[in-house]
mmCIF file of C-alpha atoms in Angstrom:
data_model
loop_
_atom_site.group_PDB
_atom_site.id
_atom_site.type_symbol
_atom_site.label_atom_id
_atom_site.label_comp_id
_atom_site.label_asym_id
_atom_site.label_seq_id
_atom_site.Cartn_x
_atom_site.Cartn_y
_atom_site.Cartn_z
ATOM 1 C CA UNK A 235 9.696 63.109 34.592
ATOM 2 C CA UNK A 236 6.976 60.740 33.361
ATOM 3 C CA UNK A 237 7.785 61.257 29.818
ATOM 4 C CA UNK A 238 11.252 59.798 30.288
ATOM 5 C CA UNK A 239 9.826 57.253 32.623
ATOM 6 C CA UNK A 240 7.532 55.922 29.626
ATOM 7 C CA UNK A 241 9.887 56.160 26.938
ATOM 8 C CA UNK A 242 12.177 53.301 29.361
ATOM 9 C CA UNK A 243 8.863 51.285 29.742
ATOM 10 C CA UNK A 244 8.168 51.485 25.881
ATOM 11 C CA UNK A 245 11.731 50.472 25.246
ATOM 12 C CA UNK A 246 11.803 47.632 27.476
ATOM 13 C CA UNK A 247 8.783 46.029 26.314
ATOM 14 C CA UNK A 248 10.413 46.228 22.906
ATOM 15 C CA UNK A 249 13.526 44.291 23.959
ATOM 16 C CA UNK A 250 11.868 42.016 25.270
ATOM 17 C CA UNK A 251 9.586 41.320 22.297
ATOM 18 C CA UNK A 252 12.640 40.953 20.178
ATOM 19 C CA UNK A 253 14.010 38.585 22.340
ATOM 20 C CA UNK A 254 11.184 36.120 22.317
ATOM 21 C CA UNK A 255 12.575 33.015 20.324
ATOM 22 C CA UNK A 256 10.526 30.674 18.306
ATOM 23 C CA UNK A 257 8.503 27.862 19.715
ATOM 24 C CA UNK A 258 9.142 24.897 19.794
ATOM 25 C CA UNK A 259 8.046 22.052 18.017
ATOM 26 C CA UNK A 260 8.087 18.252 19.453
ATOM 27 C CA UNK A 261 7.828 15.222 17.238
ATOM 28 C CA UNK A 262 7.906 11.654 18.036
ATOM 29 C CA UNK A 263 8.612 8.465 16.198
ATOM 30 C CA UNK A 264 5.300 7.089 17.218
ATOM 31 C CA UNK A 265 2.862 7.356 14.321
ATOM 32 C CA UNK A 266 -0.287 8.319 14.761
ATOM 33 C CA UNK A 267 -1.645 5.235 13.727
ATOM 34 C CA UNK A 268 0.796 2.292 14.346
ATOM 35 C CA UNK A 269 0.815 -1.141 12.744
ATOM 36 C CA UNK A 270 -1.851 -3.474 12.381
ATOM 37 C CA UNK A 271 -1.598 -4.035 16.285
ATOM 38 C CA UNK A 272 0.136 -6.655 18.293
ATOM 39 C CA UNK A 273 -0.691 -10.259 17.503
ATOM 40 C CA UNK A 274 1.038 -13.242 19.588
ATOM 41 C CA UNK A 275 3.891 -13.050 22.227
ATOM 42 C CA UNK A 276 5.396 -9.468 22.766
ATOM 43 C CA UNK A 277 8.894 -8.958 22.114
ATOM 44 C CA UNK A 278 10.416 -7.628 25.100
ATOM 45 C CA UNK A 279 12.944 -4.610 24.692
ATOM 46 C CA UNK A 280 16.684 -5.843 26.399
ATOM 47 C CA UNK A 281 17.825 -2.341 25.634
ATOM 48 C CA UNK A 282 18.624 0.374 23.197
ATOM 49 C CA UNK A 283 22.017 1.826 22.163
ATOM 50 C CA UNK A 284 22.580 5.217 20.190
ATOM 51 C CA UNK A 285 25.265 6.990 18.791
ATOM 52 C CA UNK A 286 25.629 9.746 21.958
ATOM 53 C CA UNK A 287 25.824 12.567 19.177
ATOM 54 C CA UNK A 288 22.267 12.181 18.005
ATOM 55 C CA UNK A 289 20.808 10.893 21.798
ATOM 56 C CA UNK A 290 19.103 13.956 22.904
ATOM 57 C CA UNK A 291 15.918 15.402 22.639
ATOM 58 C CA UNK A 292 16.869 17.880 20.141
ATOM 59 C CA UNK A 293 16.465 16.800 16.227
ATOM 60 C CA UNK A 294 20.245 16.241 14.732
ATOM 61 C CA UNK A 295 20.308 16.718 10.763
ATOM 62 C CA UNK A 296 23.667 15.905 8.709
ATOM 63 C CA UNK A 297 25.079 18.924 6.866
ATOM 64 C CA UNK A 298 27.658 18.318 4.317
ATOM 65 C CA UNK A 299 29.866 15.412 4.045
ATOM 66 C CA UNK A 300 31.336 16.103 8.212
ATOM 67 C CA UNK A 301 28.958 18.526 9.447
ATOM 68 C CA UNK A 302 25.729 18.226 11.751
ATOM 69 C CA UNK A 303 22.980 20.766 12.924
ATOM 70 C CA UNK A 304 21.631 20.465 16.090
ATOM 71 C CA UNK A 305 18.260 21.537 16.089
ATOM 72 C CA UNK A 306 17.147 24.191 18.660
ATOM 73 C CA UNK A 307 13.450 24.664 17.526
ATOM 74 C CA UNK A 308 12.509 20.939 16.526
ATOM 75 C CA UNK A 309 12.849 18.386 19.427
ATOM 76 C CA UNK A 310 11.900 14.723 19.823
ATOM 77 C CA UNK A 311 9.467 14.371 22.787
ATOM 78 C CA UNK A 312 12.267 12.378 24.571
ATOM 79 C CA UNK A 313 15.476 11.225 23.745
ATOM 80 C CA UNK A 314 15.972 9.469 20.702
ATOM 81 C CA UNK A 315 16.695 5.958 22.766
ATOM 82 C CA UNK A 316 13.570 6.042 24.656
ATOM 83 C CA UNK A 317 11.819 7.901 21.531
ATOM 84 C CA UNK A 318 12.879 4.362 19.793
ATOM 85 C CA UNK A 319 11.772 2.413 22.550
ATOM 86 C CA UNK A 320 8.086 3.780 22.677
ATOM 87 C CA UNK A 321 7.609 3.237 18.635
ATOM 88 C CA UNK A 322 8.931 -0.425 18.837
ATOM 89 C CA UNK A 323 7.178 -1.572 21.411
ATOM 90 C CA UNK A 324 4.303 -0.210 19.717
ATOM 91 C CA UNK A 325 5.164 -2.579 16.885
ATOM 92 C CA UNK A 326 6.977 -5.485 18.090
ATOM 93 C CA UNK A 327 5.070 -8.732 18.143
ATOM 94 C CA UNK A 328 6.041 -12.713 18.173
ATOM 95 C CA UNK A 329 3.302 -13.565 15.694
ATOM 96 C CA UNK A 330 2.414 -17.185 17.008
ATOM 97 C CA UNK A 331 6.186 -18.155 18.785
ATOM 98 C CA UNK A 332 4.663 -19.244 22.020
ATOM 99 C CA UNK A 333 8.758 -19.075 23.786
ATOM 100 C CA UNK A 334 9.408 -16.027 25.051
ATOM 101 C CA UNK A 335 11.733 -13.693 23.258
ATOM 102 C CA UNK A 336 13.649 -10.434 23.678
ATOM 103 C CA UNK A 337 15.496 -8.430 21.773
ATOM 104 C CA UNK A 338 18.681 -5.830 22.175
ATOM 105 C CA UNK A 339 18.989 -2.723 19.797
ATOM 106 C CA UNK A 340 22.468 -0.942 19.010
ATOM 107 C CA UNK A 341 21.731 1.716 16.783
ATOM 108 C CA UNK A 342 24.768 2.175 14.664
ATOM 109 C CA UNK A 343 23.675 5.353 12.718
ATOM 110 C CA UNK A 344 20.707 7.210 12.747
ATOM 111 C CA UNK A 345 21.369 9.518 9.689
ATOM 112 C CA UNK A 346 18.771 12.759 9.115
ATOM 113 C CA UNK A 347 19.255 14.408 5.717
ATOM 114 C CA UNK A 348 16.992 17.127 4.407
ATOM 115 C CA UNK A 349 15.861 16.630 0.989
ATOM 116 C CA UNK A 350 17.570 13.006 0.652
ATOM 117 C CA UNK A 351 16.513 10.709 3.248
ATOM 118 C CA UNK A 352 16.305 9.310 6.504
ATOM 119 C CA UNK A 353 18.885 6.368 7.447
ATOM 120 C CA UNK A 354 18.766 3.796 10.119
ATOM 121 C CA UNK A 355 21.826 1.383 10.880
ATOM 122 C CA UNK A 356 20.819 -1.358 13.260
ATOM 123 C CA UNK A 357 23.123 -4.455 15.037
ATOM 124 C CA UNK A 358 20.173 -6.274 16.884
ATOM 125 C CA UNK A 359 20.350 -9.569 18.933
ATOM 126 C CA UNK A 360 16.889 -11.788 19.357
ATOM 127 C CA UNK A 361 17.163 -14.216 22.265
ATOM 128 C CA UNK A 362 14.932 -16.820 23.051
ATOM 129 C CA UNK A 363 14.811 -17.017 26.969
ATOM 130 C CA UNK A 364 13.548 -20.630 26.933
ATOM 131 C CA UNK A 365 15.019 -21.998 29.836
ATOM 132 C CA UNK A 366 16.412 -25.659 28.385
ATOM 133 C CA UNK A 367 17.639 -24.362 25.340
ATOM 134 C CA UNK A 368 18.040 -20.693 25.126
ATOM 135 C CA UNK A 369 19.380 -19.561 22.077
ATOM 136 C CA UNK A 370 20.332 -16.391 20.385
ATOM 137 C CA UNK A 371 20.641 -14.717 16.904
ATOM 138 C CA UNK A 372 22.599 -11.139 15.860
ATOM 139 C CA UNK A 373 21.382 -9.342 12.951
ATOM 140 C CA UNK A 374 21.962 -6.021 11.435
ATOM 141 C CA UNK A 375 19.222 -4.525 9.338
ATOM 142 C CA UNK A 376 20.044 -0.868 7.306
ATOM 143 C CA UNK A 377 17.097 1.079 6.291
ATOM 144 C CA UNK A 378 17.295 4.128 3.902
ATOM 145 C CA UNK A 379 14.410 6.380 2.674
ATOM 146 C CA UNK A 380 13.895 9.171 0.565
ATOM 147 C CA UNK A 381 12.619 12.240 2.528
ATOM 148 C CA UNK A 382 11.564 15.683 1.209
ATOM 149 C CA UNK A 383 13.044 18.745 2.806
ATOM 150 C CA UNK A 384 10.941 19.590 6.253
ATOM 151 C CA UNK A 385 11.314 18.272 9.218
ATOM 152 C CA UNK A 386 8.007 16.527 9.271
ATOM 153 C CA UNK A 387 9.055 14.810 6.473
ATOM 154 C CA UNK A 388 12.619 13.722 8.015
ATOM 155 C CA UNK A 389 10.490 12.197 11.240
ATOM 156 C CA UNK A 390 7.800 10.894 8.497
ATOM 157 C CA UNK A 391 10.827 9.199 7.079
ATOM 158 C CA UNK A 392 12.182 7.786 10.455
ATOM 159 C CA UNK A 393 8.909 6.402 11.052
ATOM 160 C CA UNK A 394 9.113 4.229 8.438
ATOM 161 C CA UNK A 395 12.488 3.253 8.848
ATOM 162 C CA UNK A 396 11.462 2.020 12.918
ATOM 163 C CA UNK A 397 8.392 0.572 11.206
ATOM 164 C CA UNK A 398 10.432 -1.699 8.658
ATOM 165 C CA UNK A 399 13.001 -2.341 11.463
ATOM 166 C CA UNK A 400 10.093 -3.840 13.945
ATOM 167 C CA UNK A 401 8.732 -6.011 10.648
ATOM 168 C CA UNK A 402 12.115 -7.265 10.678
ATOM 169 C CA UNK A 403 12.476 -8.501 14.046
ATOM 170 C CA UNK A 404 8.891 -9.440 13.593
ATOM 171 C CA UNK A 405 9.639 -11.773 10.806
ATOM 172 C CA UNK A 406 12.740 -13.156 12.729
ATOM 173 C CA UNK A 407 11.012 -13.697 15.692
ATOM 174 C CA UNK A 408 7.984 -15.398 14.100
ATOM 175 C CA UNK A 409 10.084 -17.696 11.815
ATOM 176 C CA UNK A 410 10.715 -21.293 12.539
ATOM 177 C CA UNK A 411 14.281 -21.432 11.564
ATOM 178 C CA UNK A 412 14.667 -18.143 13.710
ATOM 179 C CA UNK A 413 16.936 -17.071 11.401
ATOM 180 C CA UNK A 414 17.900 -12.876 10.159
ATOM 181 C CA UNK A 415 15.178 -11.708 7.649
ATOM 182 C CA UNK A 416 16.824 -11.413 3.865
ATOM 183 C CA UNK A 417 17.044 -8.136 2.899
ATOM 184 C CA UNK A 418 13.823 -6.533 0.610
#
């Protein structure tokens, strides 16, 4: 009787063990080490829009020309709205504007292709909350670049993208004629 009674045990523990799934891995669109710092007036963060297919905490990759991939082992460490949020206000700065200014983010694509690159589509509105003259200006800034085929380089890639986004509204913000950056 304890024969059989081990043989179960030793079978069980080997189901088990081949039903353990691989870890997994968070990443964030914080880098490590952000800009040069904040200098001036922050920029204060209305609110952020994303396309509801790619806001979750799971990494979404294009596949194809129609198809996506949704991740199960490589996750943001939040959504991707509030994963957006943390890296710009990292990065978002005034310069020397002493009127208080905000900013609203509508994230029109947020496009994750291994081995190509990393794309960022972004309709943005910078207000100046002066109270005699408020005024307000609507850009839209689209960021591509090249990424290599891991994840850590997709996320490497979106990093950048934020990073150029934030020197955009930086620039607008911090310009006299508070006008939308030229493209670069």
């Amino acid at each position: 009787m304890a024969v059989p009674l081990k043989i179960t045990v030793l079978a069980a523990c080997l189901l088990l063990g081949a039903c353990r799934s691989d870890p997994i891995s968070f990443h964030t669109l914080t880098p490590v080490q952000p800009g040069a710092g904040r200098s001036g007036a922050e920029i204060a963060i209305e609110g952020i829009t994303v396309p509801p297919q790619v806001d979750r905490a799971q990494i979404v990759i294009r596949q194809g020309n129609s198809g996506v991939a949704i991740l199960e082992t490589d996750w943001w460490a939040a959504t991707l709205a509030d994963e957006l949020r943390g890296a710009l206000n990292e990065q978002l700065s005034a310069g020397v504007r002493q009127q208080p200014v905000s900013v609203r983010i509508d994230v029109q694509r947020f496009d994750s292709i291994p081995g190509q690159y990393a794309l960022i589509d972004v309709k943005w509105r910078l207000r100046q909350r002066a109270e005699a003259n408020p005024s307000t200006l609507t850009c839209r800034t689209l960021i591509q670049t090249p990424s290599g085929t891991s994840i850590e380089d997709l996320v490497g890639a979106q990093q950048s993208n934020v990073k150029r986004l934030a020197a955009a509204i930086n620039q607008a913000a911090a310009s006299e004629a508070f006008s939308c950056p030229t493209a670069s």
